[in-house]
Tab-separated table of N, CA and C in Angstrom:
chain	number	residue	atom	x	y	z
A	509	UNK	N	50.169	-93.569	33.358
A	509	UNK	CA	49.071	-93.213	32.496
A	509	UNK	C	47.762	-93.534	33.103
A	510	UNK	N	47.970	-94.605	33.939
A	510	UNK	CA	46.586	-94.852	34.557
A	510	UNK	C	46.002	-93.770	35.547
A	511	UNK	N	47.055	-93.310	36.397
A	511	UNK	CA	46.931	-92.123	37.342
A	511	UNK	C	46.303	-90.874	36.523
A	512	UNK	N	46.982	-90.676	35.380
A	512	UNK	CA	46.492	-89.554	34.732
A	512	UNK	C	45.124	-89.734	34.205
A	513	UNK	N	44.770	-90.828	33.667
A	513	UNK	CA	43.455	-91.189	33.135
A	513	UNK	C	42.581	-91.107	34.442
A	514	UNK	N	42.818	-91.304	35.676
A	514	UNK	CA	41.965	-91.209	36.785
A	514	UNK	C	41.733	-89.768	37.049
A	515	UNK	N	42.497	-88.833	36.794
A	515	UNK	CA	42.439	-87.535	37.054
A	515	UNK	C	41.854	-86.637	35.973
A	516	UNK	N	41.478	-87.410	35.025
A	516	UNK	CA	40.668	-86.423	33.765
A	516	UNK	C	39.497	-85.782	34.203
A	517	UNK	N	38.736	-86.636	35.122
A	517	UNK	CA	37.413	-85.922	35.667
A	517	UNK	C	37.799	-84.595	36.454
A	518	UNK	N	38.916	-84.550	37.003
A	518	UNK	CA	39.326	-83.391	37.821
A	518	UNK	C	39.673	-82.373	36.612
A	519	UNK	N	40.295	-82.604	35.676
A	519	UNK	CA	40.695	-81.597	34.446
A	519	UNK	C	39.272	-81.077	33.780
A	520	UNK	N	38.254	-81.903	33.537
A	520	UNK	CA	37.144	-81.448	32.966
A	520	UNK	C	36.332	-80.505	34.032
A	521	UNK	N	36.394	-80.954	35.217
A	521	UNK	CA	35.743	-79.889	36.323
A	521	UNK	C	36.531	-78.693	36.329
A	522	UNK	N	37.800	-78.599	36.221
A	522	UNK	CA	38.653	-77.301	36.310
A	522	UNK	C	38.396	-76.466	34.985
A	523	UNK	N	38.115	-77.196	33.756
A	523	UNK	CA	37.783	-76.655	32.604
A	523	UNK	C	36.331	-75.956	32.827
A	524	UNK	N	35.444	-76.585	33.212
A	524	UNK	CA	34.101	-76.047	33.430
A	524	UNK	C	34.137	-74.758	34.379
A	525	UNK	N	35.118	-74.765	35.370
A	525	UNK	CA	35.227	-73.679	36.351
A	525	UNK	C	35.998	-72.567	35.663
A	526	UNK	N	37.043	-72.841	34.999
A	526	UNK	CA	37.960	-71.692	34.455
A	526	UNK	C	37.797	-71.315	33.092
A	527	UNK	N	37.279	-72.254	32.163
A	527	UNK	CA	37.165	-71.888	30.707
A	527	UNK	C	35.807	-71.769	30.189
A	528	UNK	N	34.724	-72.288	30.914
A	528	UNK	CA	33.549	-72.227	30.445
A	528	UNK	C	32.982	-70.900	29.778
A	529	UNK	N	33.210	-69.841	30.811
A	529	UNK	CA	32.905	-68.535	30.316
A	529	UNK	C	33.470	-68.078	29.102
A	530	UNK	N	34.710	-68.236	28.934
A	530	UNK	CA	35.254	-67.846	27.640
A	530	UNK	C	34.715	-68.755	26.550
A	531	UNK	N	34.345	-69.995	26.656
A	531	UNK	CA	33.790	-70.875	25.611
A	531	UNK	C	32.326	-70.377	25.404
A	532	UNK	N	31.616	-69.821	26.389
A	532	UNK	CA	30.409	-69.337	26.456
A	532	UNK	C	30.249	-67.996	25.451
A	533	UNK	N	31.358	-67.077	25.697
A	533	UNK	CA	31.248	-65.799	25.001
A	533	UNK	C	31.659	-66.047	23.629
A	534	UNK	N	32.718	-67.145	23.490
A	534	UNK	CA	32.914	-67.349	21.867
A	534	UNK	C	31.676	-67.947	21.148
A	535	UNK	N	31.027	-68.874	21.875
A	535	UNK	CA	29.944	-69.508	21.352
A	535	UNK	C	28.822	-68.492	20.993
A	536	UNK	N	28.496	-67.593	21.739
A	536	UNK	CA	27.677	-66.434	21.489
A	536	UNK	C	28.143	-65.726	20.290
A	537	UNK	N	29.331	-65.386	20.309
A	537	UNK	CA	29.902	-64.644	19.038
A	537	UNK	C	29.642	-65.456	17.831
A	538	UNK	N	30.034	-66.791	17.864
A	538	UNK	CA	29.639	-67.532	16.641
A	538	UNK	C	28.172	-67.568	16.236
A	539	UNK	N	27.332	-67.639	17.223
A	539	UNK	CA	25.931	-67.690	16.900
A	539	UNK	C	25.532	-66.466	16.230
A	540	UNK	N	25.998	-65.343	16.784
A	540	UNK	CA	25.709	-63.865	16.217
A	540	UNK	C	26.172	-63.655	14.885
A	541	UNK	N	27.499	-64.274	14.662
A	541	UNK	CA	27.972	-64.097	13.213
A	541	UNK	C	28.493	-65.379	12.828
A	542	UNK	N	27.752	-66.388	12.370
A	542	UNK	CA	28.177	-67.795	12.184
A	542	UNK	C	28.895	-67.749	10.942
A	543	UNK	N	29.946	-68.552	11.085
A	543	UNK	CA	30.759	-68.763	9.777
A	543	UNK	C	30.023	-69.804	9.052
A	544	UNK	N	30.413	-69.770	7.699
A	544	UNK	CA	29.590	-70.739	6.798
A	544	UNK	C	30.538	-72.204	6.756
A	545	UNK	N	31.953	-71.983	7.232
A	545	UNK	CA	32.611	-72.950	7.228
A	545	UNK	C	33.738	-73.178	8.472
A	546	UNK	N	33.981	-74.264	8.914
A	546	UNK	CA	35.054	-74.244	9.916
A	546	UNK	C	36.124	-75.266	9.645
A	547	UNK	N	37.467	-74.836	9.935
A	547	UNK	CA	38.571	-75.588	9.658
A	547	UNK	C	39.074	-75.972	11.113
A	548	UNK	N	39.671	-77.239	10.982
A	548	UNK	CA	40.476	-77.696	12.155
A	548	UNK	C	41.945	-77.940	11.860
A	549	UNK	N	42.647	-77.516	12.755
A	549	UNK	CA	44.248	-77.712	12.518
A	549	UNK	C	44.726	-78.457	13.890
A	550	UNK	N	45.249	-79.639	13.731
A	550	UNK	CA	45.638	-80.444	14.721
A	550	UNK	C	46.370	-81.576	14.291
A	551	UNK	N	47.062	-82.413	15.294
A	551	UNK	CA	47.650	-83.591	14.860
A	551	UNK	C	47.529	-84.689	15.946
A	552	UNK	N	47.671	-85.783	15.634
A	552	UNK	CA	47.595	-86.870	16.503
A	552	UNK	C	46.496	-87.021	17.398
A	553	UNK	N	46.491	-87.252	18.784
A	553	UNK	CA	45.144	-87.412	19.395
A	553	UNK	C	44.294	-86.028	19.438
A	554	UNK	N	45.063	-84.936	19.201
A	554	UNK	CA	44.263	-83.652	19.042
A	554	UNK	C	43.485	-83.671	17.741
A	555	UNK	N	43.995	-84.273	16.738
A	555	UNK	CA	43.112	-84.316	15.481
A	555	UNK	C	41.953	-85.116	15.678
A	556	UNK	N	42.180	-86.159	16.509
A	556	UNK	CA	40.941	-87.192	16.786
A	556	UNK	C	39.862	-86.323	17.455
A	557	UNK	N	40.248	-85.500	18.353
A	557	UNK	CA	39.238	-84.560	19.073
A	557	UNK	C	38.614	-83.594	18.036
A	558	UNK	N	39.453	-83.132	17.158
A	558	UNK	CA	38.844	-82.222	16.159
A	558	UNK	C	37.975	-82.946	15.212
A	559	UNK	N	38.166	-84.198	15.101
A	559	UNK	CA	37.063	-84.975	14.356
A	559	UNK	C	35.869	-85.017	15.175
A	560	UNK	N	35.942	-84.934	16.323
A	560	UNK	CA	34.652	-85.016	17.316
A	560	UNK	C	33.978	-83.615	17.137
A	561	UNK	N	34.799	-82.558	17.108
A	561	UNK	CA	34.284	-81.325	16.994
A	561	UNK	C	33.597	-81.142	15.538
A	562	UNK	N	34.070	-81.883	14.583
A	562	UNK	CA	33.598	-81.724	13.220
A	562	UNK	C	32.208	-82.311	13.229
A	563	UNK	N	32.174	-83.428	13.899
A	563	UNK	CA	30.925	-84.275	13.937
A	563	UNK	C	29.876	-83.402	14.571
A	564	UNK	N	30.170	-83.037	15.774
A	564	UNK	CA	29.147	-82.082	16.558
A	564	UNK	C	28.746	-80.851	15.687
A	565	UNK	N	29.676	-80.224	15.183
A	565	UNK	CA	29.375	-78.991	14.406
A	565	UNK	C	28.390	-79.215	13.296
A	566	UNK	N	28.791	-80.252	12.493
A	566	UNK	CA	27.918	-80.524	11.461
A	566	UNK	C	26.667	-81.132	11.677
A	567	UNK	N	26.588	-81.930	12.823
A	567	UNK	CA	25.218	-82.630	13.173
A	567	UNK	C	24.343	-81.606	13.722
A	568	UNK	N	24.933	-80.797	14.851
A	568	UNK	CA	24.055	-79.870	15.509
A	568	UNK	C	23.952	-78.544	14.928
A	569	UNK	N	24.934	-77.971	14.115
A	569	UNK	CA	24.842	-76.810	13.728
A	569	UNK	C	24.595	-76.549	12.240
A	570	UNK	N	25.017	-77.673	11.634
A	570	UNK	CA	24.865	-77.490	9.921
A	570	UNK	C	26.035	-76.926	9.401
A	571	UNK	N	27.236	-76.754	10.144
A	571	UNK	CA	28.363	-76.016	9.673
A	571	UNK	C	29.323	-77.109	9.191
A	572	UNK	N	29.716	-77.126	7.704
A	572	UNK	CA	30.684	-77.946	7.342
A	572	UNK	C	32.007	-77.742	8.020
A	573	UNK	N	32.706	-78.801	8.393
A	573	UNK	CA	34.090	-78.768	8.988
A	573	UNK	C	34.977	-79.335	8.241
A	574	UNK	N	36.264	-78.929	8.026
A	574	UNK	CA	37.347	-79.594	7.152
A	574	UNK	C	38.546	-79.695	8.063
A	575	UNK	N	39.213	-80.872	8.143
A	575	UNK	CA	40.514	-80.979	8.655
A	575	UNK	C	41.384	-80.483	7.739
A	576	UNK	N	42.171	-79.506	7.995
A	576	UNK	CA	43.125	-78.641	7.063
A	576	UNK	C	44.465	-79.398	7.118
A	577	UNK	N	44.885	-79.919	5.943
A	577	UNK	CA	46.130	-80.341	5.926
A	577	UNK	C	47.232	-79.134	6.019
A	578	UNK	N	47.851	-79.183	7.091
A	578	UNK	CA	48.852	-77.877	7.321
A	578	UNK	C	49.787	-77.630	6.149
A	579	UNK	N	50.221	-78.721	5.408
A	579	UNK	CA	51.249	-78.443	4.170
A	579	UNK	C	50.592	-77.559	3.262
A	580	UNK	N	49.209	-77.616	3.095
A	580	UNK	CA	48.677	-76.652	2.027
A	580	UNK	C	49.058	-75.158	2.446
A	581	UNK	N	49.132	-74.904	3.694
A	581	UNK	CA	49.519	-73.527	4.050
A	581	UNK	C	50.999	-73.191	4.208
A	582	UNK	N	51.466	-74.230	4.907
A	582	UNK	CA	52.993	-73.976	5.375
A	582	UNK	C	53.956	-74.300	4.175
A	583	UNK	N	53.644	-75.331	3.312
A	583	UNK	CA	54.625	-75.684	2.259
A	583	UNK	C	54.182	-74.988	0.930
A	584	UNK	N	52.779	-75.157	0.564
A	584	UNK	CA	52.414	-74.743	-0.649
A	584	UNK	C	51.845	-73.462	-0.704
A	585	UNK	N	51.679	-72.741	0.340
A	585	UNK	CA	51.225	-71.325	0.379
A	585	UNK	C	49.761	-71.068	-0.345
A	586	UNK	N	48.911	-72.122	-0.204
A	586	UNK	CA	47.603	-72.054	-0.909
A	586	UNK	C	46.945	-70.940	-0.547
A	587	UNK	N	46.324	-70.116	-1.567
A	587	UNK	CA	45.653	-68.935	-1.281
A	587	UNK	C	44.040	-69.191	-0.819
A	588	UNK	N	44.061	-69.697	0.426
A	588	UNK	CA	42.661	-70.180	0.895
A	588	UNK	C	41.816	-68.917	1.156
A	589	UNK	N	40.507	-69.034	0.742
A	589	UNK	CA	39.557	-67.827	0.841
A	589	UNK	C	38.865	-68.248	2.191
A	590	UNK	N	39.384	-67.771	3.254
A	590	UNK	CA	38.967	-68.040	4.628
A	590	UNK	C	38.498	-66.979	5.532
A	591	UNK	N	38.269	-65.745	4.690
A	591	UNK	CA	37.771	-64.499	5.526
A	591	UNK	C	36.628	-64.744	6.265
A	592	UNK	N	36.654	-64.459	7.523
A	592	UNK	CA	35.422	-64.683	8.267
A	592	UNK	C	34.901	-66.027	8.623
A	593	UNK	N	35.720	-67.012	8.226
A	593	UNK	CA	35.471	-68.485	8.513
A	593	UNK	C	36.206	-68.785	9.796
A	594	UNK	N	35.849	-69.836	10.528
A	594	UNK	CA	36.471	-70.376	11.751
A	594	UNK	C	37.481	-71.309	11.511
A	595	UNK	N	38.672	-71.064	12.280
A	595	UNK	CA	39.837	-72.033	12.276
A	595	UNK	C	40.037	-72.355	13.756
A	596	UNK	N	39.955	-73.717	14.029
A	596	UNK	CA	40.109	-74.003	15.308
A	596	UNK	C	41.417	-74.975	15.567
A	597	UNK	N	42.317	-74.638	16.384
A	597	UNK	CA	43.536	-75.454	16.534
A	597	UNK	C	43.397	-76.096	17.765
A	598	UNK	N	43.709	-77.334	17.946
A	598	UNK	CA	43.722	-77.959	19.266
A	598	UNK	C	45.114	-78.663	19.483
A	599	UNK	N	45.634	-78.410	20.734
A	599	UNK	CA	47.043	-78.839	20.974
A	599	UNK	C	47.208	-78.825	22.321
A	600	UNK	N	48.036	-79.920	22.810
A	600	UNK	CA	48.460	-80.142	24.218
A	600	UNK	C	49.487	-79.186	24.405
A	601	UNK	N	50.554	-78.974	23.751
A	601	UNK	CA	51.625	-78.129	24.067
A	601	UNK	C	51.498	-76.770	23.610
A	602	UNK	N	50.954	-76.674	22.465
A	602	UNK	CA	50.974	-75.204	21.872
A	602	UNK	C	52.321	-74.754	21.325
A	603	UNK	N	53.259	-75.796	21.009
A	603	UNK	CA	54.593	-75.461	20.649
A	603	UNK	C	54.872	-75.848	19.272
A	604	UNK	N	54.035	-76.600	18.558
A	604	UNK	CA	54.446	-76.984	17.246
A	604	UNK	C	54.481	-76.053	16.247
A	605	UNK	N	55.674	-75.672	15.645
A	605	UNK	CA	55.778	-74.655	14.685
A	605	UNK	C	54.952	-74.660	13.461
A	606	UNK	N	54.455	-75.905	13.027
A	606	UNK	CA	53.485	-75.933	11.755
A	606	UNK	C	52.173	-75.555	12.254
A	607	UNK	N	51.563	-75.899	13.525
A	607	UNK	CA	50.401	-75.477	13.885
A	607	UNK	C	50.399	-73.896	14.102
A	608	UNK	N	51.463	-73.344	14.537
A	608	UNK	CA	51.611	-71.895	15.020
A	608	UNK	C	51.613	-71.148	13.631
A	609	UNK	N	52.374	-71.598	12.624
A	609	UNK	CA	52.468	-70.917	11.316
A	609	UNK	C	51.178	-70.993	10.498
A	610	UNK	N	50.678	-72.189	10.627
A	610	UNK	CA	49.224	-72.275	9.924
A	610	UNK	C	48.225	-71.407	10.551
A	611	UNK	N	48.069	-71.430	11.792
A	611	UNK	CA	47.053	-70.420	12.382
A	611	UNK	C	47.416	-69.027	12.170
A	612	UNK	N	48.712	-68.690	12.113
A	612	UNK	CA	49.160	-67.171	11.909
A	612	UNK	C	48.721	-66.868	10.519
A	613	UNK	N	49.033	-67.733	9.501
A	613	UNK	CA	48.621	-67.420	8.070
A	613	UNK	C	47.207	-67.420	7.898
A	614	UNK	N	46.371	-68.281	8.572
A	614	UNK	CA	44.907	-68.175	8.388
A	614	UNK	C	44.483	-66.958	9.059
A	615	UNK	N	44.988	-66.470	10.205
A	615	UNK	CA	44.639	-65.164	10.687
A	615	UNK	C	44.885	-64.033	9.667
A	616	UNK	N	46.107	-64.195	9.062
A	616	UNK	CA	46.295	-62.990	8.113
A	616	UNK	C	45.477	-62.981	6.872
A	617	UNK	N	45.011	-64.263	6.533
A	617	UNK	CA	43.925	-64.354	5.554
A	617	UNK	C	42.372	-63.952	5.945
A	618	UNK	N	42.422	-63.606	7.106
A	618	UNK	CA	41.026	-63.091	7.780
A	618	UNK	C	40.292	-64.069	8.386
A	619	UNK	N	40.802	-65.288	8.701
A	619	UNK	CA	40.048	-66.297	9.382
A	619	UNK	C	39.799	-65.892	10.903
A	620	UNK	N	38.962	-66.336	11.601
A	620	UNK	CA	38.717	-66.223	12.909
A	620	UNK	C	39.325	-67.315	13.620
A	621	UNK	N	40.442	-67.099	14.347
A	621	UNK	CA	41.229	-68.155	14.912
A	621	UNK	C	41.051	-68.527	16.349
A	622	UNK	N	41.051	-69.706	16.757
A	622	UNK	CA	40.753	-70.099	18.117
A	622	UNK	C	41.808	-71.248	18.433
A	623	UNK	N	42.353	-71.134	19.501
A	623	UNK	CA	43.310	-72.147	20.045
A	623	UNK	C	42.720	-72.804	21.327
A	624	UNK	N	42.471	-74.158	21.244
A	624	UNK	CA	42.038	-74.860	22.410
A	624	UNK	C	43.390	-75.638	22.818
A	625	UNK	N	44.095	-75.125	23.986
A	625	UNK	CA	45.450	-75.607	24.134
A	625	UNK	C	45.630	-75.717	25.673
A	626	UNK	N	46.282	-76.882	25.869
A	626	UNK	CA	46.574	-77.106	27.398
A	626	UNK	C	47.534	-76.087	28.051
A	627	UNK	N	48.530	-75.862	27.336
A	627	UNK	CA	49.553	-74.822	27.835
A	627	UNK	C	49.047	-73.435	27.278
A	628	UNK	N	48.350	-72.786	28.168
A	628	UNK	CA	47.496	-71.423	27.813
A	628	UNK	C	48.600	-70.308	27.292
A	629	UNK	N	49.754	-70.237	28.116
A	629	UNK	CA	50.773	-69.477	27.721
A	629	UNK	C	51.770	-69.988	26.773
A	630	UNK	N	51.271	-70.007	25.525
A	630	UNK	CA	52.171	-70.638	24.400
A	630	UNK	C	52.098	-70.013	23.169
A	631	UNK	N	53.096	-70.242	22.262
A	631	UNK	CA	53.067	-69.467	20.984
A	631	UNK	C	51.707	-69.725	20.180
A	632	UNK	N	51.170	-70.929	20.238
A	632	UNK	CA	49.841	-71.122	19.558
A	632	UNK	C	48.899	-70.189	20.129
A	633	UNK	N	48.729	-70.194	21.398
A	633	UNK	CA	47.641	-69.274	22.000
A	633	UNK	C	47.987	-67.863	21.505
A	634	UNK	N	49.246	-67.369	21.576
A	634	UNK	CA	49.390	-66.071	21.140
A	634	UNK	C	49.190	-65.732	19.756
A	635	UNK	N	49.244	-66.777	18.959
A	635	UNK	CA	49.078	-66.635	17.392
A	635	UNK	C	47.544	-66.440	16.993
A	636	UNK	N	46.709	-66.699	18.061
A	636	UNK	CA	45.395	-66.880	17.846
A	636	UNK	C	44.425	-65.778	18.448
A	637	UNK	N	43.415	-65.345	17.700
A	637	UNK	CA	42.377	-64.370	18.218
A	637	UNK	C	41.776	-64.772	19.527
A	638	UNK	N	41.346	-65.899	19.679
A	638	UNK	CA	40.927	-66.576	20.899
A	638	UNK	C	41.689	-67.713	21.352
A	639	UNK	N	41.945	-67.744	22.564
A	639	UNK	CA	42.730	-68.761	23.170
A	639	UNK	C	42.008	-69.124	24.568
A	640	UNK	N	41.632	-70.587	24.657
A	640	UNK	CA	40.972	-71.071	25.622
A	640	UNK	C	41.744	-72.238	26.196
A	641	UNK	N	41.809	-72.232	27.455
A	641	UNK	CA	42.689	-73.430	28.152
A	641	UNK	C	41.994	-74.716	28.293
A	642	UNK	N	42.556	-75.830	28.051
A	642	UNK	CA	41.954	-76.944	28.254
A	642	UNK	C	41.970	-77.383	29.677
A	643	UNK	N	42.936	-76.829	30.499
A	643	UNK	CA	42.868	-77.005	31.986
A	643	UNK	C	43.195	-78.535	32.410
A	644	UNK	N	43.962	-79.196	31.560
A	644	UNK	CA	44.292	-80.570	31.793
A	644	UNK	C	45.554	-80.764	32.764
A	645	UNK	N	46.227	-79.718	32.884
A	645	UNK	CA	47.468	-79.868	33.915
A	645	UNK	C	48.538	-80.536	33.183
A	646	UNK	N	49.656	-80.866	33.912
A	646	UNK	CA	50.838	-81.251	33.216
A	646	UNK	C	50.572	-82.772	32.826
A	647	UNK	N	51.100	-83.041	31.784
A	647	UNK	CA	50.817	-84.350	31.147
A	647	UNK	C	52.301	-85.084	31.471
A	648	UNK	N	52.236	-86.221	32.273
A	648	UNK	CA	53.463	-86.932	32.564
A	648	UNK	C	53.578	-88.129	31.742
A	649	UNK	N	52.521	-88.750	31.265
A	649	UNK	CA	52.645	-90.101	30.352
A	649	UNK	C	53.032	-89.557	29.011
A	650	UNK	N	53.435	-90.530	28.161
A	650	UNK	CA	53.658	-90.333	26.657
A	650	UNK	C	52.320	-89.807	25.979
A	651	UNK	N	51.327	-90.582	26.341
A	651	UNK	CA	49.999	-90.395	25.748
A	651	UNK	C	49.300	-89.196	26.272
A	652	UNK	N	48.688	-88.111	25.602
A	652	UNK	CA	48.279	-86.872	26.134
A	652	UNK	C	46.650	-87.262	26.649
A	653	UNK	N	46.769	-88.103	27.653
A	653	UNK	CA	45.255	-88.721	28.184
A	653	UNK	C	44.428	-87.579	28.508
A	654	UNK	N	44.879	-86.780	29.538
A	654	UNK	CA	44.030	-85.910	30.214
A	654	UNK	C	43.642	-84.705	29.020
A	655	UNK	N	44.663	-84.368	28.359
A	655	UNK	CA	44.533	-83.302	27.125
A	655	UNK	C	43.469	-83.870	26.220
A	656	UNK	N	43.570	-85.001	25.781
A	656	UNK	CA	42.514	-85.608	24.908
A	656	UNK	C	41.124	-85.439	25.406
A	657	UNK	N	40.890	-85.851	26.568
A	657	UNK	CA	39.528	-85.942	27.290
A	657	UNK	C	39.090	-84.543	27.460
A	658	UNK	N	40.061	-83.666	27.959
A	658	UNK	CA	39.670	-82.273	28.186
A	658	UNK	C	39.427	-81.535	26.715
A	659	UNK	N	40.111	-82.087	25.797
A	659	UNK	CA	39.690	-81.417	24.357
A	659	UNK	C	38.273	-81.845	23.958
A	660	UNK	N	37.887	-83.075	24.089
A	660	UNK	CA	36.596	-83.594	23.908
A	660	UNK	C	35.463	-82.939	24.571
A	661	UNK	N	35.853	-82.590	25.842
A	661	UNK	CA	34.996	-81.653	26.673
A	661	UNK	C	34.896	-80.411	26.127
A	662	UNK	N	35.927	-79.671	25.843
A	662	UNK	CA	35.959	-78.293	25.320
A	662	UNK	C	35.224	-78.066	23.917
A	663	UNK	N	35.431	-79.001	23.177
A	663	UNK	CA	34.652	-78.820	21.785
A	663	UNK	C	33.228	-79.128	21.956
A	664	UNK	N	32.766	-80.014	22.901
A	664	UNK	CA	31.271	-80.210	23.224
A	664	UNK	C	30.695	-79.025	23.724
A	665	UNK	N	31.415	-78.370	24.641
A	665	UNK	CA	30.886	-77.233	25.322
A	665	UNK	C	30.809	-76.025	24.441
A	666	UNK	N	31.900	-75.901	23.464
A	666	UNK	CA	31.869	-74.848	22.478
A	666	UNK	C	30.588	-74.971	21.645
A	667	UNK	N	30.381	-76.319	21.153
A	667	UNK	CA	29.238	-76.394	20.225
A	667	UNK	C	27.964	-76.239	20.887
A	668	UNK	N	27.897	-76.649	22.190
A	668	UNK	CA	26.607	-76.469	22.946
A	668	UNK	C	26.447	-74.973	23.250
A	669	UNK	N	27.493	-74.127	23.516
A	669	UNK	CA	27.223	-72.722	23.575
A	669	UNK	C	27.013	-72.043	22.350
A	670	UNK	N	27.376	-72.407	21.333
A	670	UNK	CA	27.210	-71.873	19.974
A	670	UNK	C	25.770	-72.078	19.541
A	671	UNK	N	25.281	-73.373	19.973
A	671	UNK	CA	23.929	-73.727	19.688
A	671	UNK	C	22.900	-73.095	20.591
A	672	UNK	N	23.443	-72.373	21.775
A	672	UNK	CA	22.556	-72.008	22.798
A	672	UNK	C	21.939	-72.893	23.609
A	673	UNK	N	22.596	-74.245	23.754
A	673	UNK	CA	22.209	-75.151	24.528
A	673	UNK	C	22.631	-74.960	25.908
A	674	UNK	N	21.947	-74.608	26.912
A	674	UNK	CA	22.515	-74.262	28.306
A	674	UNK	C	22.117	-75.495	29.280
A	675	UNK	N	21.616	-76.480	28.846
A	675	UNK	CA	21.165	-77.596	29.629
A	675	UNK	C	22.266	-78.493	29.951
């Protein structure tokens, strides 16, 4: 885990090189047609990164952000009115069936769906309109150290681009 933590800076640098243009395009699209609400869909450490996104989006953009309990969608089939709203999924693996199902259902309901995912060729990435890689590389330790740090970087970059902050 120590070695992976040391390589987190390399992951963030790779993200800047390979994913920043996609984050910029998405940020500009959101600035042009801003949602009035954003939902986050994640678990574990990814949900903590989603909380950071929520804080930044509310503080810098004034967009309310809600962490969506996936069971509302997957178990209870709640008729959420999300047309035109933003739904952001964060995941290391992109393999969790409940995340995939939730994002698919939100897309069917008209949400603009985004996956910030370490495994870019994943079912979660395929289920979303936008898929942007975290670029953290393989996680060998139990804790998703690099993916967590890369998630923090990705959401900060997304909010900065959305706000038009190029500095």
